[in-house]
Short mmCIF file of C-alpha atoms in Angstrom, two decimals:
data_model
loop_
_atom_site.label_atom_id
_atom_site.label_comp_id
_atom_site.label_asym_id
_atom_site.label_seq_id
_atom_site.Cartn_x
_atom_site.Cartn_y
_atom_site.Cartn_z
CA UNK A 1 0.00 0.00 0.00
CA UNK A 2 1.41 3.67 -1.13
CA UNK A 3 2.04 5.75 1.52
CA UNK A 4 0.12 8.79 0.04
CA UNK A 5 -3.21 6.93 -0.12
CA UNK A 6 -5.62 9.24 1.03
CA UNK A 7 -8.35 7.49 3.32
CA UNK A 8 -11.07 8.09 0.63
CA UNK A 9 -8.59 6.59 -2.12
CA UNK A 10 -8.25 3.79 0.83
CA UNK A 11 -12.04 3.28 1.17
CA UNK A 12 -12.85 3.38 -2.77
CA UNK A 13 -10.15 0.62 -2.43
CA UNK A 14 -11.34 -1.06 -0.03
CA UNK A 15 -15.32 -1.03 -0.60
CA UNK A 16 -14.46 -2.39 -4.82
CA UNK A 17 -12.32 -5.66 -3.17
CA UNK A 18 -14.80 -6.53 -1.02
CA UNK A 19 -17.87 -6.04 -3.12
CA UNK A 20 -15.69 -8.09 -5.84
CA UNK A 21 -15.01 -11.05 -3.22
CA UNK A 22 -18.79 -10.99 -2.57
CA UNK A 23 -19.47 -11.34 -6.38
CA UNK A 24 -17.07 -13.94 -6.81
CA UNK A 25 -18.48 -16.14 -4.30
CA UNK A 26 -22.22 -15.84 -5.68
CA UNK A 27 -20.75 -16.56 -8.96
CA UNK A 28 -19.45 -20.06 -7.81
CA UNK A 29 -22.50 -21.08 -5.26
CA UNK A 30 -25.63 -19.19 -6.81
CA UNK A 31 -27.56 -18.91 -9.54
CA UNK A 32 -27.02 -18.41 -13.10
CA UNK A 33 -27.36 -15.79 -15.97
CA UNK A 34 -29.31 -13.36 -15.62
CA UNK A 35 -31.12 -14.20 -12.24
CA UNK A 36 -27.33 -14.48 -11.07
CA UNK A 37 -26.79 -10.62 -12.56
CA UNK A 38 -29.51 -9.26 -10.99
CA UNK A 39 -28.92 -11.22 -7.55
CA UNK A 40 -24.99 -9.84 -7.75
CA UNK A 41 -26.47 -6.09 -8.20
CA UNK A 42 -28.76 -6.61 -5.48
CA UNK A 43 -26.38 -7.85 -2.77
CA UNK A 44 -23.26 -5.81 -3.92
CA UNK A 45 -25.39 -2.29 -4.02
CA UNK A 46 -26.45 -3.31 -0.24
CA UNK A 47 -23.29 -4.05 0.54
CA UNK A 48 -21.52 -0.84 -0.80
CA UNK A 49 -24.51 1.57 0.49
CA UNK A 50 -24.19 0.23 3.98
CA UNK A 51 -20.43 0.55 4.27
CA UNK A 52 -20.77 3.94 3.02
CA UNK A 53 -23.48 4.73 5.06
CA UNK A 54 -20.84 3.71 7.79
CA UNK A 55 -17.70 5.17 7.16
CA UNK A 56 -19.13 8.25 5.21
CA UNK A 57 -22.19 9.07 6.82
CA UNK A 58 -22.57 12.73 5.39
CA UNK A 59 -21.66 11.87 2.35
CA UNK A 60 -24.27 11.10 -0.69
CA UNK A 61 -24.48 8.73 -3.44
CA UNK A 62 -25.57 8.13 -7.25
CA UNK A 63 -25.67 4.48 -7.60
CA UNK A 64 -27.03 2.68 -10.74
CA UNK A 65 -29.46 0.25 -8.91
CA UNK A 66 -30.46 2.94 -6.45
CA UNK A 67 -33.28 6.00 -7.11
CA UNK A 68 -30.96 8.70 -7.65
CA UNK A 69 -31.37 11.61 -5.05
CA UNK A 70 -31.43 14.68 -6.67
CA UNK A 71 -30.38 16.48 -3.35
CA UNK A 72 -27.29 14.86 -4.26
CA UNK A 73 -26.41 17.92 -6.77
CA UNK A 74 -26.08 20.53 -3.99
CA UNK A 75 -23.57 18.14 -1.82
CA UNK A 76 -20.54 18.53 -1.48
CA UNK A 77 -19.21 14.64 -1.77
CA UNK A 78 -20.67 12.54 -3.89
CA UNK A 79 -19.68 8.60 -4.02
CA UNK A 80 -20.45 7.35 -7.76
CA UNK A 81 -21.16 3.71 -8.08
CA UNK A 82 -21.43 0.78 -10.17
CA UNK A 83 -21.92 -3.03 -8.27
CA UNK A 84 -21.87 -4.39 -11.37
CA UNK A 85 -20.41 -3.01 -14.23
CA UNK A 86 -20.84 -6.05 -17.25
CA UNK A 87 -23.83 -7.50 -15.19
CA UNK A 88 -24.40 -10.04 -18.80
CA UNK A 89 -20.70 -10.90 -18.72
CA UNK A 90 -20.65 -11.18 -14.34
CA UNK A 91 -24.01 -13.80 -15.13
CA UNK A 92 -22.56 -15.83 -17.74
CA UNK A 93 -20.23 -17.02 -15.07
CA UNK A 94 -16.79 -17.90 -17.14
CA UNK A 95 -16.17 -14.20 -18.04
CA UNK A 96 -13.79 -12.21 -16.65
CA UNK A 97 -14.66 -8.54 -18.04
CA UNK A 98 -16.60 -7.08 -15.58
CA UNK A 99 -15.73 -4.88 -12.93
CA UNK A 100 -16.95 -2.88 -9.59
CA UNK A 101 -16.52 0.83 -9.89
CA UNK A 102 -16.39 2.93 -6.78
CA UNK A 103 -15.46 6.55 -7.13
CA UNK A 104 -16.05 10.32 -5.58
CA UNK A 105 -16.57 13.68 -6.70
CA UNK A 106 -15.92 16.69 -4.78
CA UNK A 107 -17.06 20.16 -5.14
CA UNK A 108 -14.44 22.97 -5.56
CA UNK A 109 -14.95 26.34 -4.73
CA UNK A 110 -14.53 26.55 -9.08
CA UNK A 111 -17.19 24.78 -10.43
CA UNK A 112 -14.63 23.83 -13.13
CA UNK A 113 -12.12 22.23 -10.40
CA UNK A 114 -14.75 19.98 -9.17
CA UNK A 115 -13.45 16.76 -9.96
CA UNK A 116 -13.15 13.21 -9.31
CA UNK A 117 -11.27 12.35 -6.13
CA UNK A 118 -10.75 9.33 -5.13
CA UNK A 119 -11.79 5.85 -7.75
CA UNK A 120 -10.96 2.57 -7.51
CA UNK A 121 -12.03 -0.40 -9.90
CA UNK A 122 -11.98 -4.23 -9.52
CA UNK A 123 -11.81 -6.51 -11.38
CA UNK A 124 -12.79 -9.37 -9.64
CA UNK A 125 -12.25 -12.67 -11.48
CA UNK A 126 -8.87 -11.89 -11.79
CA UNK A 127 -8.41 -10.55 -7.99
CA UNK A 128 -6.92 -6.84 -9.17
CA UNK A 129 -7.88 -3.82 -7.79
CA UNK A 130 -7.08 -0.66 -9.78
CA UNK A 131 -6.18 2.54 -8.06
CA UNK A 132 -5.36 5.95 -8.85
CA UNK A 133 -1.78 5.58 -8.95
CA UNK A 134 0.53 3.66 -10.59
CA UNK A 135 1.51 1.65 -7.79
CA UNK A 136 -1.98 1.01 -7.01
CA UNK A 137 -2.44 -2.09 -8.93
CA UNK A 138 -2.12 -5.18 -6.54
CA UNK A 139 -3.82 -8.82 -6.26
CA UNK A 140 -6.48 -8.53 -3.75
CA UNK A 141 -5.56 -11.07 -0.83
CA UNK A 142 -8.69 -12.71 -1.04
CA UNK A 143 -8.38 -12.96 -5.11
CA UNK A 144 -8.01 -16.01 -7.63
CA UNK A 145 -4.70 -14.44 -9.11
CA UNK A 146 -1.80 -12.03 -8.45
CA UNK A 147 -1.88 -8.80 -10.28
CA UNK A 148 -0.33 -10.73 -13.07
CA UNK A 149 -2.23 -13.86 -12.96
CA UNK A 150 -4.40 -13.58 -15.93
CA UNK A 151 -5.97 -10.63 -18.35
CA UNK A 152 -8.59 -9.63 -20.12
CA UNK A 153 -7.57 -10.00 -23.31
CA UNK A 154 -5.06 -12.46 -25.33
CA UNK A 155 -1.26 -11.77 -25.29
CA UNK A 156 -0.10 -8.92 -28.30
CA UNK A 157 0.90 -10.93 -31.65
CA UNK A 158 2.31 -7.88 -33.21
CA UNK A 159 2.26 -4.15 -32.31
CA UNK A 160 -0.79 -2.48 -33.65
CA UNK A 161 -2.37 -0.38 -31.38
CA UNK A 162 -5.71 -2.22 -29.90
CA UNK A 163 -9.11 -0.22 -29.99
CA UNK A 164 -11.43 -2.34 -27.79
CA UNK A 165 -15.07 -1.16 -27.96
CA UNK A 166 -18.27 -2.89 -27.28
CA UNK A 167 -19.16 -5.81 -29.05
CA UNK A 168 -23.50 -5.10 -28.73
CA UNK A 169 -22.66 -1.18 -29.86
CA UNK A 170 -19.86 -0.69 -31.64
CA UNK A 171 -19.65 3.20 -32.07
CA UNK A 172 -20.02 4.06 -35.76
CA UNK A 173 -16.89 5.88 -36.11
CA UNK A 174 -14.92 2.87 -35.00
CA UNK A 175 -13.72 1.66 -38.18
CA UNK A 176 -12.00 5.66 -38.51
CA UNK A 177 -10.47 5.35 -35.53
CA UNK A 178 -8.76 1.91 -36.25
CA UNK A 179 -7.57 3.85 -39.49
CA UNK A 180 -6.23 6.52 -37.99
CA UNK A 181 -3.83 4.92 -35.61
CA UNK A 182 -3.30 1.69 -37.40
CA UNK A 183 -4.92 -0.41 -34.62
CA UNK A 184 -7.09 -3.37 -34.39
CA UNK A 185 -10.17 -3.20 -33.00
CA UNK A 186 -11.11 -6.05 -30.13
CA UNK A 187 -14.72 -6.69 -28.71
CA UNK A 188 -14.46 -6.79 -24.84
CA UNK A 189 -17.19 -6.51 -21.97
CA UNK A 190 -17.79 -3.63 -19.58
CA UNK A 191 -16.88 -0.64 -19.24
CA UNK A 192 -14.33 -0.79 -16.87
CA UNK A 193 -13.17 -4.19 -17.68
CA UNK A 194 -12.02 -1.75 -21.23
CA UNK A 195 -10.63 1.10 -18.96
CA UNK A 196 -9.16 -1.56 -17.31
CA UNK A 197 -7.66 -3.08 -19.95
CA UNK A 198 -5.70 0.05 -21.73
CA UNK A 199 -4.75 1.40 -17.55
CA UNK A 200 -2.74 -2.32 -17.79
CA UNK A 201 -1.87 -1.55 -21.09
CA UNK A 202 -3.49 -4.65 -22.64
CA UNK A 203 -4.80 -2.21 -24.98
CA UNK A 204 -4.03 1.56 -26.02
CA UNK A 205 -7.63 2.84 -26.23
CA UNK A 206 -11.18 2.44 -25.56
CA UNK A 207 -14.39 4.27 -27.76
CA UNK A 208 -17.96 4.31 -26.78
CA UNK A 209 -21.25 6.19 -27.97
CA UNK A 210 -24.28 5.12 -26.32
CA UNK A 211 -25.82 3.75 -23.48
CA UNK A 212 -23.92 4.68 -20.44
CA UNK A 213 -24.52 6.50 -17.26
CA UNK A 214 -22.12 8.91 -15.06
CA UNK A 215 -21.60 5.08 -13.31
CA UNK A 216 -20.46 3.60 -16.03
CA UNK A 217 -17.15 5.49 -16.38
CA UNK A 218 -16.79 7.77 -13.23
CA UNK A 219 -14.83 5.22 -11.29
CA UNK A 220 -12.67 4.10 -14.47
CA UNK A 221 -12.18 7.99 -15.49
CA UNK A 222 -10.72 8.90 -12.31
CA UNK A 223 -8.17 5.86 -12.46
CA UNK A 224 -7.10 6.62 -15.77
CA UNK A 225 -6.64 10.66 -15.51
CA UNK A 226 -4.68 9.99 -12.22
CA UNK A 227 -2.42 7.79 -14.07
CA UNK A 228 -1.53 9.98 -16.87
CA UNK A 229 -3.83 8.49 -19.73
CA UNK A 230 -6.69 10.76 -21.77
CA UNK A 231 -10.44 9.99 -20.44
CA UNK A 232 -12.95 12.66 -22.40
CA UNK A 233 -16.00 13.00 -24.39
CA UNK A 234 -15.87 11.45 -28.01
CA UNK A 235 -16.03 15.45 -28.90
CA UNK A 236 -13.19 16.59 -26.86
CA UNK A 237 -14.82 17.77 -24.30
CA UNK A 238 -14.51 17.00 -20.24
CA UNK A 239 -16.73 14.65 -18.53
CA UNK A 240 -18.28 15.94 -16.19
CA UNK A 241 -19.99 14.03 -13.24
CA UNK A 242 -22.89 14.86 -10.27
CA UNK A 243 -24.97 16.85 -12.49
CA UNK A 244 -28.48 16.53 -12.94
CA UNK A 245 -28.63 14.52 -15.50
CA UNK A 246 -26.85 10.80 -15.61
CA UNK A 247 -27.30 10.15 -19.09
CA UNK A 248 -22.92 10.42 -20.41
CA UNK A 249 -23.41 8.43 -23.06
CA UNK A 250 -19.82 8.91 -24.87
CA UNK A 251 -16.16 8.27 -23.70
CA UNK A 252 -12.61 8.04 -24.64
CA UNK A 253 -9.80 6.68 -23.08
CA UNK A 254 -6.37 6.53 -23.88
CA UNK A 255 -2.76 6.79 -24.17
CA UNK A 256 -2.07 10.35 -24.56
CA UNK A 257 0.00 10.23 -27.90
CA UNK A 258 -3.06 9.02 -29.37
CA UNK A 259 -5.76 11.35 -28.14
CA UNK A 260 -5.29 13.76 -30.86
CA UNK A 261 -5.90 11.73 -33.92
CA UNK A 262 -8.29 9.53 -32.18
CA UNK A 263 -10.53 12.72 -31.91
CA UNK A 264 -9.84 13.60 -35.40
CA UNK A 265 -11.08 10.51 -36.83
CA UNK A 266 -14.08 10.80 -34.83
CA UNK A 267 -14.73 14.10 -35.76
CA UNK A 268 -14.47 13.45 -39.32
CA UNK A 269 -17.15 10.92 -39.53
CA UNK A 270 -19.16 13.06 -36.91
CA UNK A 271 -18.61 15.91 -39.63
#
């Protein structure tokens, strides 16, 4: 454990291992598919809410499988939350691209320095916990692997860049991208499992458009800007999080050297 952990960065670490040990042991003694998924939001949501209510007890939260609290946009902390991120891939029970996602916003006396704080992400099936900096990537004790004990995606077989993106919504400007930076592009589960997977450099970017929430990439936004990669809307623009509304349906992430013509591709096709 880094010695500059904050105890928020501690707790966002701390609440995404254990809901990911809870997960894993549904996953091998419960149900299946999608009455599994829904079980695994269920019990990890409780689980996170009540801790939080705990240790953070003045503190609110935006939670995908909670009624969002619209009081929440005049506090001051804000814990973002996804129990399941990739609850198809968590249910289908041999998968390992889902994650947890456990992050919080804090207000700045700047509306534009309000930012993401502390964000942690798990990956569960592989017993890694990503943090906000770089040394914050360790095998959970409690795990099925060390930090290096298996990945999300298939060893390199030459040195195009790899794109992943979802396989269900695969933005349109996708094939531009892959152009533009000479890159493959490689179907992979959740959202953070894909944030994941470019943070341990498995790949070198991630492109959405569609279908996701503030949940969906707060947690894997703040672990990626911390460690030095780009995390933005597909039109350049910040993401911005605790605000009314939860729809954020786009996102990139990625090495730096590629941001620029990553945008330009998808601008072109946008165009």
């Amino acid at each position: 454990m880094t010695a500059m952990r904050t105890p928020d960065q501690q707790l966002a670490v701390d609440l995404a291992a254990e809901a990911g040990r809870l997960l894993v042991e549904l996953r091998t003694s419960g149900p299946t598919g999608r009455e599994l998924g829904d079980l695994g939001d269920r019990r990890a949501n409780t689980l996170l809410l009540d801790r939080l209510a705990a240790e953070r007890p003045g503190d609110a939260v935006l939670s995908e499988e909670s009624k969002d609290d619209l009081a929440r946009v005049d506090a001051d902390r804000v814990w973002i939350i996804d129990p399941v991120d990739g609850t198809r891939e968590y249910g289908l029970g041999d998968r390992p691209d889902w994650a947890v996602h456990v992050a919080l916003w804090e207000r700045a006396g700047d509306p534009a320095r309000s930012r993401l704080t502390a964000a942690a992400v798990s990956l569960p099936a592989l017993g890694v916990v990503l943090g906000v900096d770089d040394d914050e990537n360790y095998a959970d004790p409690a795990g099925n692997h060390g930090v290096d004990g298996g990945g999300l995606l298939a060893p390199r077989t030459d040195s195009r860049p790899r794109i992943v993106l979802s396989a269900s919504r695969p933005p349109a400007f996708a094939d531009a991208v892959a152009r533009a930076v000479g890159g493959e592009l490689v179907p992979l589960g959740s959202a953070g499992a894909k944030t994941a997977a470019v943070v341990r450099g498995e790949a070198d970017a991630y492109i959405h458009a569609g279908g996701q929430y503030q949940w969906d990439s707060a947690a894997p936004a703040g672990v990626a800007l911390a460690r030095g990669f780009v995390a933005l809307r597909v039109n350049g623009d910040p993401l911005e999080y605790n605000v009314v509304e939860t729809y954020l349906p786009d996102l990139v992430v990625c090495r730096a050297d590629l941001a620029d013509a990553i945008l330009e591709a998808i601008g072109s096709v946008a165009d």
